[in-house]
Every structure is written in C-alpha cells, then in structure tokens.
PDB file of C-alpha atoms in Angstrom:
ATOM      1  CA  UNK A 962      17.812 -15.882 -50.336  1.00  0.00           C
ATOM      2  CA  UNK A 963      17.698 -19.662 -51.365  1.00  0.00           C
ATOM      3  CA  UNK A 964      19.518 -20.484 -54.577  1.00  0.00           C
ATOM      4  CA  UNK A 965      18.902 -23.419 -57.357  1.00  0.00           C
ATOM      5  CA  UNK A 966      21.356 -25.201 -57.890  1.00  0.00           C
ATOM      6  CA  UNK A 967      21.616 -27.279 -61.410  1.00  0.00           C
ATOM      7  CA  UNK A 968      22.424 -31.357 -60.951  1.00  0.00           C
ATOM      8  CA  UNK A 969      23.806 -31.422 -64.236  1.00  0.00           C
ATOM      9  CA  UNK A 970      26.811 -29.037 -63.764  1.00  0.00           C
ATOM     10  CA  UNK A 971      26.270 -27.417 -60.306  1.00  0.00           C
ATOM     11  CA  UNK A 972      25.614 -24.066 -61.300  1.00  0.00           C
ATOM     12  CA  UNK A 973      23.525 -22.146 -58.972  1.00  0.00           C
ATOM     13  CA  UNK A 974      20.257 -20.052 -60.209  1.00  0.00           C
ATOM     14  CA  UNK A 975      18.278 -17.450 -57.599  1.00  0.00           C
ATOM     15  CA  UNK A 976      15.191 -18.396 -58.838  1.00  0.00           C
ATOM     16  CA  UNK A 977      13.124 -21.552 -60.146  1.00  0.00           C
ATOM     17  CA  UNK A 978      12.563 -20.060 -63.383  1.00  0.00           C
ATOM     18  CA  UNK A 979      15.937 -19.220 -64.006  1.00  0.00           C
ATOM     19  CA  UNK A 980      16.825 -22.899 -63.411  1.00  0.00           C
ATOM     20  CA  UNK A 981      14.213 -24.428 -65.401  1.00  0.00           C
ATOM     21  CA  UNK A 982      15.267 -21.259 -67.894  1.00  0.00           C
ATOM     22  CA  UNK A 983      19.131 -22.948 -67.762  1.00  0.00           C
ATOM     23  CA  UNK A 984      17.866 -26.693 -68.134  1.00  0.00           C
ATOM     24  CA  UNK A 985      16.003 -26.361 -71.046  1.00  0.00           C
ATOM     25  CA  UNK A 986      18.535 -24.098 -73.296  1.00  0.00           C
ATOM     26  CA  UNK A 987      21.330 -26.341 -71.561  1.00  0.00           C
ATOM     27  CA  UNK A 988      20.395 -29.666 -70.695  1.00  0.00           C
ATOM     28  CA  UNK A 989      17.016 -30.570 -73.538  1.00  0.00           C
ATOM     29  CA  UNK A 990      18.164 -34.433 -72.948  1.00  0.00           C
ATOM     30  CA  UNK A 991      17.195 -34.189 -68.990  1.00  0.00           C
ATOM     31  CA  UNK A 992      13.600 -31.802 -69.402  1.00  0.00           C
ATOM     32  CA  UNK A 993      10.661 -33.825 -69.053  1.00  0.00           C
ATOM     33  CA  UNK A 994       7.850 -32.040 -70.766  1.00  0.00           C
ATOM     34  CA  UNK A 995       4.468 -31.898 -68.348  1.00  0.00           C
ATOM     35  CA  UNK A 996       2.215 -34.473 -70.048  1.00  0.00           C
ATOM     36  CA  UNK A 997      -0.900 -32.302 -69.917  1.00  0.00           C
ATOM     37  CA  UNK A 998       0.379 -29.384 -70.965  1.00  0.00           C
ATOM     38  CA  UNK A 999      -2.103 -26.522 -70.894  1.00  0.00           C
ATOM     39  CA  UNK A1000      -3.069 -26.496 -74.392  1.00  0.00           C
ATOM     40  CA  UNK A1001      -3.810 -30.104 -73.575  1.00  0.00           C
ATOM     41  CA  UNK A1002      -5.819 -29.264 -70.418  1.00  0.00           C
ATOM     42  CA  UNK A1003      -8.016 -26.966 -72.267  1.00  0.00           C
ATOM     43  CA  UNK A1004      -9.299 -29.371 -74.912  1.00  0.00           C
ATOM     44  CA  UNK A1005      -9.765 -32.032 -72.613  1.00  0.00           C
ATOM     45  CA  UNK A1006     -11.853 -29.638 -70.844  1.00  0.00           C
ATOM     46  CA  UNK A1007     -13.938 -28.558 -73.663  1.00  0.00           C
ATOM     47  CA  UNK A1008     -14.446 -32.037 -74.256  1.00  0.00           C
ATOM     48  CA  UNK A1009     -15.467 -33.132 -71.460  1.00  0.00           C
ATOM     49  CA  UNK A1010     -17.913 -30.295 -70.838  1.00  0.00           C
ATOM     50  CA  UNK A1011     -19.326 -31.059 -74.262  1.00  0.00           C
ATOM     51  CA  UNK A1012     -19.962 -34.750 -73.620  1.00  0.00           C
ATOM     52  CA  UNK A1013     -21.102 -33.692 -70.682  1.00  0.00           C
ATOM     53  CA  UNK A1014     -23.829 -31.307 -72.061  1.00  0.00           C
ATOM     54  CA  UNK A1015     -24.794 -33.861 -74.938  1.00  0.00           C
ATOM     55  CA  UNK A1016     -25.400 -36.182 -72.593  1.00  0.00           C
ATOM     56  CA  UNK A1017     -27.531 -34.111 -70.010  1.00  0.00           C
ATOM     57  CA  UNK A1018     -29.649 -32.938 -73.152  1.00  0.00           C
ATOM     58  CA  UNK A1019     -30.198 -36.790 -74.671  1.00  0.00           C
ATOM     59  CA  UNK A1020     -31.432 -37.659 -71.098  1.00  0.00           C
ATOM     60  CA  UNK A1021     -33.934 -34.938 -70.807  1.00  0.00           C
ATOM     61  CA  UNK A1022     -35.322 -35.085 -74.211  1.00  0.00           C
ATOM     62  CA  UNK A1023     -35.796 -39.654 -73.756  1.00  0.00           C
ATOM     63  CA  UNK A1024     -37.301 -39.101 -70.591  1.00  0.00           C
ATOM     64  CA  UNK A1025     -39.628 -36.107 -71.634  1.00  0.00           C
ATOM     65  CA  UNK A1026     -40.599 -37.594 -74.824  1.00  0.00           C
ATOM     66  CA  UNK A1027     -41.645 -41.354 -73.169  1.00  0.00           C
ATOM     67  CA  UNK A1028     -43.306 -39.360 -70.296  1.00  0.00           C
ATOM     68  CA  UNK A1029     -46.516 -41.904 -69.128  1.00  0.00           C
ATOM     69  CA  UNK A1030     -49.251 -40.703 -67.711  1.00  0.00           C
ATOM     70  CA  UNK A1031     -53.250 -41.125 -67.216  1.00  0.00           C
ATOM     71  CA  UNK A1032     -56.126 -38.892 -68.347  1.00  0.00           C
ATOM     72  CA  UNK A1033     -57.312 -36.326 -65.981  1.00  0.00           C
ATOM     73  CA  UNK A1034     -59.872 -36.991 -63.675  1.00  0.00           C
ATOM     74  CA  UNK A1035     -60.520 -33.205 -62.549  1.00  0.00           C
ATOM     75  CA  UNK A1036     -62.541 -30.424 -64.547  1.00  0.00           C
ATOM     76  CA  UNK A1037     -59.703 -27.958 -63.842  1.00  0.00           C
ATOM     77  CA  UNK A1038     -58.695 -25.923 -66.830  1.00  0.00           C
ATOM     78  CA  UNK A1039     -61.600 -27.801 -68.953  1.00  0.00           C
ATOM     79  CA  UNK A1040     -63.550 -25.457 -71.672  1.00  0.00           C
ATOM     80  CA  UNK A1041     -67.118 -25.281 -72.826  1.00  0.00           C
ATOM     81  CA  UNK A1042     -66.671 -27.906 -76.073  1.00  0.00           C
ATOM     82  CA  UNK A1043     -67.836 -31.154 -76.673  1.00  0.00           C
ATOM     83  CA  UNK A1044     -66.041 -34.188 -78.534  1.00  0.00           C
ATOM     84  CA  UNK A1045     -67.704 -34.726 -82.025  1.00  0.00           C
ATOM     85  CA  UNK A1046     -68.446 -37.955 -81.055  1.00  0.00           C
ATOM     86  CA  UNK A1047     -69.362 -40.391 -78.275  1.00  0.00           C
ATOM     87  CA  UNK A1048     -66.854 -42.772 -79.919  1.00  0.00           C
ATOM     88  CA  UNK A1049     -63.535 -41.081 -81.022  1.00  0.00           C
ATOM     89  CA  UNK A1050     -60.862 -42.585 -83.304  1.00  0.00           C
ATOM     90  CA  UNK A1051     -57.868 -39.939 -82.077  1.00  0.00           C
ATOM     91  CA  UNK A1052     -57.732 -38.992 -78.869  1.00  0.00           C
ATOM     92  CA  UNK A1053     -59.750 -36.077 -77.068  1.00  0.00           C
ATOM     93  CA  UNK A1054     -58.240 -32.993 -76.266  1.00  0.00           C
ATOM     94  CA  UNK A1055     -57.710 -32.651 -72.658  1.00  0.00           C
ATOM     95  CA  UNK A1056     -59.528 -29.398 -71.905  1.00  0.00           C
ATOM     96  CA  UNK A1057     -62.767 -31.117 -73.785  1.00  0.00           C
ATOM     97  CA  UNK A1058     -62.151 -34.131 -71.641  1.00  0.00           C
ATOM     98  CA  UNK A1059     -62.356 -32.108 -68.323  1.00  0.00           C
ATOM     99  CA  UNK A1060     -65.563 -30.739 -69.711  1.00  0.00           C
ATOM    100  CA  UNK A1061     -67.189 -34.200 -70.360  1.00  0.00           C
ATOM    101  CA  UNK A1062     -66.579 -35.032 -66.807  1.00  0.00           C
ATOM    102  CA  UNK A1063     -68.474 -32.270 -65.763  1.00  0.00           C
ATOM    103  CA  UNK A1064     -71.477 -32.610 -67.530  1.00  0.00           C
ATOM    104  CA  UNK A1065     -72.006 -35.358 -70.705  1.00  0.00           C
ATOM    105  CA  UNK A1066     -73.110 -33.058 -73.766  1.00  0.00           C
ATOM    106  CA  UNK A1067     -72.498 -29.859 -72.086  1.00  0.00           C
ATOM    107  CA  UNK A1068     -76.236 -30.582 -70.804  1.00  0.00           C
ATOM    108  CA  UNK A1069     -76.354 -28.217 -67.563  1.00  0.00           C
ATOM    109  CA  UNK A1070     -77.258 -29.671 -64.945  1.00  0.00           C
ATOM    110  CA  UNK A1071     -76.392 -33.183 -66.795  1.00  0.00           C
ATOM    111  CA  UNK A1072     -75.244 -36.535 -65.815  1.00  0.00           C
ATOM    112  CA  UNK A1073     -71.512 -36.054 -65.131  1.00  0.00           C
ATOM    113  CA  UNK A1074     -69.498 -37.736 -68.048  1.00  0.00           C
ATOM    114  CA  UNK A1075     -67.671 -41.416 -68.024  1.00  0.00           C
ATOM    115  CA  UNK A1076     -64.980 -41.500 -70.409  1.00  0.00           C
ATOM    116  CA  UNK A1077     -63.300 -44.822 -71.517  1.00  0.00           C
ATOM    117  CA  UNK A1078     -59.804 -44.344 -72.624  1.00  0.00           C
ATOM    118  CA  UNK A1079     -57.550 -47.445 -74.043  1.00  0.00           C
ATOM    119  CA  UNK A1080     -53.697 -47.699 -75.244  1.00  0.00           C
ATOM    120  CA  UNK A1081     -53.254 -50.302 -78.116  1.00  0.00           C
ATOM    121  CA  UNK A1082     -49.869 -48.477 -79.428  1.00  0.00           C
ATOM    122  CA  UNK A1083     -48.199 -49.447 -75.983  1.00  0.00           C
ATOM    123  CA  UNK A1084     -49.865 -52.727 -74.729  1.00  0.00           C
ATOM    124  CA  UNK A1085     -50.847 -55.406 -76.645  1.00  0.00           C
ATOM    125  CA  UNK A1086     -54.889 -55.583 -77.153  1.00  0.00           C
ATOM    126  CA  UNK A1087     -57.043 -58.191 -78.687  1.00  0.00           C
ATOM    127  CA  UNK A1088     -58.146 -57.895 -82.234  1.00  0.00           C
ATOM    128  CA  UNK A1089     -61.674 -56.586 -80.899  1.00  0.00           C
ATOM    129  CA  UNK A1090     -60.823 -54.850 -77.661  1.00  0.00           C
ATOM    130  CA  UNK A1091     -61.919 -51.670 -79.478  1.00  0.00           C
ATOM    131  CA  UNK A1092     -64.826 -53.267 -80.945  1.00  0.00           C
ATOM    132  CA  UNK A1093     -66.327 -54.343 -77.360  1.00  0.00           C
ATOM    133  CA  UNK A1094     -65.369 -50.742 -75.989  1.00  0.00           C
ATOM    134  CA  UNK A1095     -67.250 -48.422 -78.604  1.00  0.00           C
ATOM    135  CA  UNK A1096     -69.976 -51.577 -78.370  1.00  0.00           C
ATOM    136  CA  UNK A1097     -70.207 -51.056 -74.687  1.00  0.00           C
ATOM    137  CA  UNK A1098     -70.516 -47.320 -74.964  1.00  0.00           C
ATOM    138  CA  UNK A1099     -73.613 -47.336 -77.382  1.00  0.00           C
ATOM    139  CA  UNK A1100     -75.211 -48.890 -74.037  1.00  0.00           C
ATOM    140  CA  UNK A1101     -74.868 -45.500 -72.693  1.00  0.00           C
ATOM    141  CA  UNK A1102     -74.883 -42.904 -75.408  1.00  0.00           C
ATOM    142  CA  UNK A1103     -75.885 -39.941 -72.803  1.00  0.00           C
ATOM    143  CA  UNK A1104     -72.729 -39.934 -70.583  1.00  0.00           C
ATOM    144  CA  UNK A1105     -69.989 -42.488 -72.223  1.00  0.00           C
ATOM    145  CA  UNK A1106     -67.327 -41.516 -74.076  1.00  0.00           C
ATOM    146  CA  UNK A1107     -64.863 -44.298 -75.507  1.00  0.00           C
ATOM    147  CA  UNK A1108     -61.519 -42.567 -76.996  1.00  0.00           C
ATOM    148  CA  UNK A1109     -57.405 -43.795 -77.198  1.00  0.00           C
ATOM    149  CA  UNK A1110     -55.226 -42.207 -75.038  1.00  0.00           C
ATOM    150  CA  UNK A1111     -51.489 -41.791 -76.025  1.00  0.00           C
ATOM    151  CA  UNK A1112     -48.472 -42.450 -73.499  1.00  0.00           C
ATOM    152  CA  UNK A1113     -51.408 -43.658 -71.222  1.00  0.00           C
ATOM    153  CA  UNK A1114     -49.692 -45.917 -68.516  1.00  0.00           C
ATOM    154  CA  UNK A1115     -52.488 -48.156 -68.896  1.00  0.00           C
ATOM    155  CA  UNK A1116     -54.199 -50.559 -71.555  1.00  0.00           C
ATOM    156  CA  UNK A1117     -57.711 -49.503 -70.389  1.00  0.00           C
ATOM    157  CA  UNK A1118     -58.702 -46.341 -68.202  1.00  0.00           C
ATOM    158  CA  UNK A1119     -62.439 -45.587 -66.822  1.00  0.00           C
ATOM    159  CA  UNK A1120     -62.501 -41.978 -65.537  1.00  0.00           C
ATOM    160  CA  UNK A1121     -65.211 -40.502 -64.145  1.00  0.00           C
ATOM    161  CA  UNK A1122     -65.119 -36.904 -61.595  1.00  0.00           C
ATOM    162  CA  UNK A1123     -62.561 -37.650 -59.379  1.00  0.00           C
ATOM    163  CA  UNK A1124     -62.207 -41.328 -60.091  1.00  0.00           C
ATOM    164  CA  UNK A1125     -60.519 -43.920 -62.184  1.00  0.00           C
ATOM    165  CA  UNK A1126     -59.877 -47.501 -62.632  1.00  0.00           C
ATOM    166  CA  UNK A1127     -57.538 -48.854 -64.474  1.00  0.00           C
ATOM    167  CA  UNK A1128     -57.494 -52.223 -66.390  1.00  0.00           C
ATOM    168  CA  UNK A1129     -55.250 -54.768 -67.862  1.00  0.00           C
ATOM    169  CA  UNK A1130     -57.829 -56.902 -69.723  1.00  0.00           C
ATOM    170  CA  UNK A1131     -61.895 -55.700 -71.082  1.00  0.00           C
ATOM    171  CA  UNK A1132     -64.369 -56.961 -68.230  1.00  0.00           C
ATOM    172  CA  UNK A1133     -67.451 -55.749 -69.085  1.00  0.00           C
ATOM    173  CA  UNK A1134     -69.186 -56.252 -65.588  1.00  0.00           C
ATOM    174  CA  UNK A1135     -66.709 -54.150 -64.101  1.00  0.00           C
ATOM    175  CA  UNK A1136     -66.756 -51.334 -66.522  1.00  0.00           C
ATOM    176  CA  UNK A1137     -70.818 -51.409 -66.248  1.00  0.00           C
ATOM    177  CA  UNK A1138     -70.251 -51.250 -62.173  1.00  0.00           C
ATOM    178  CA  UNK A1139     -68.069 -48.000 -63.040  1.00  0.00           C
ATOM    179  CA  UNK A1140     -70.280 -46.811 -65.306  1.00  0.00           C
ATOM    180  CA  UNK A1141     -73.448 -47.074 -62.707  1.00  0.00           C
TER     181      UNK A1141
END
C-alpha cells in the first residue's frame, strides 16, 4: 500500500484524503484553495447556459420577424373570395391572392388574374409611384389588381400564374408587356 507523506513535517498518511485531511487542520498557510471551486463551477454554468439560451432566442425571433419574401405565384391553398377592390390600400390576404391568379373576379372560366404588388415601407419610392400603379391598373380593370406587399424583397412585383417579375424602378412598357 502506497503512503502520503506530508512535506511540511514528514508524517506519512495511507490515503490522499487523509493528507489533504492533515494539511488543512495543520498546515492552512500552505493549502491552496481550487479557484473554481464547485459552487463556482455551477454558476458559471448556469450562466453560461443562460446567455447561451438568450442569445439563441434573440437570433431566432430578428431573423423570423425581418423574414423577406415575394407574393405567391401558385393558386395552392387559395379560397373562393375576392379583394374588395381592384386597387387595395393594405395588402391582400394571401389565400384571396392565389384566387385572383386563378381567375380575375372569381369569373369561371375568366381571364387569369395579374396582381401588382409594391414595397414603399422598405425601398424608397417616388412621391407618385403609387399614383402611376393604381393609374395603370384602371387600364385593365377585368384582371389587374394593384396592392402593397409587406417584407416583400422587392420595390415592385408583377405576378401572374406561375410567373413574376420583379422591378426596381415603374416602367410602364414593361409592366403592359406583363400584363399582355
């Protein structure tokens, strides 16, 4: 059996615990306390995990609440409801939207929809980018549809079944070749 033996006065121990026993009732001046004890280790740890959580949590809810995106460009999920207007001040509900590129008006059998969506709260627009869009539309009151789009990663959108074009600026030849 191995024994301990103490530096201070040579006394021998048969186990570690006895020594460190001896050393600390004997010798205080020559004990070196750990320095993260396990009290310590412990709130460190529940620190750290919290940080770590409050962090994790901040992250997911920035990213989820500046999610981008563009309007939908299938009918999938769409219901049998049309928009109150051909011009819309708030945005159209997404279901409705689906519908309207199905069929303008809910007309069966109808000229699919066009809808032209635009993001002022994000981008910069001119003072009468709105103006020429709702303008434009009356051009086509059977089958456009001019309405903002929140979070939209776009200024301007023009969505039709399965299609969409996106633009920085109003060009009103290119919107009428969509529309066509």
């Amino acid at each position: 059996m191995a024994t301990k033996e103490c530096k201070e006065c040579k006394k021998e121990f048969s186990s570690k615990e006895g020594l460190e026993m001896h050393n600390k009732s004997k010798h205080q001046a020559t004990v070196k306390e750990p320095f993260f004890t396990p009290v310590l280790k412990k709130k460190i740890k529940y620190i750290s995990v919290s940080v770590i959580g409050i962090v994790l949590i901040y992250l997911i809810f920035s990213s989820v609440s500046n999610i981008k995106s563009l309007p939908p460009t299938t009918m999938q999920g769409h219901i049998e409801v049309n928009p109150p207007s051909h011009i819309m001040k708030i945005p159209m509900q997404l279901a409705i939207h689906k519908h309207m590129l199905e069929h303008a008006d809910a007309v069966e059998g109808g000229r699919p929809g066009i809808i032209i969506n635009y993001n002022c709260k994000d981008y910069s627009c001119d003072n009468d980018l709105i103006e020429k869009l709702e303008f434009f539309a009356q051009k086509y009151p059977e089958h456009v549809y001019v309405a903002p789009f929140k979070n939209m990663d776009a200024k301007i959108a023009l969505t039709k079944l399965n299609q969409q074009k996106l633009l920085e600026e109003y060009n009103e030849q290119i919107i009428d070749e969509f529309v066509r």
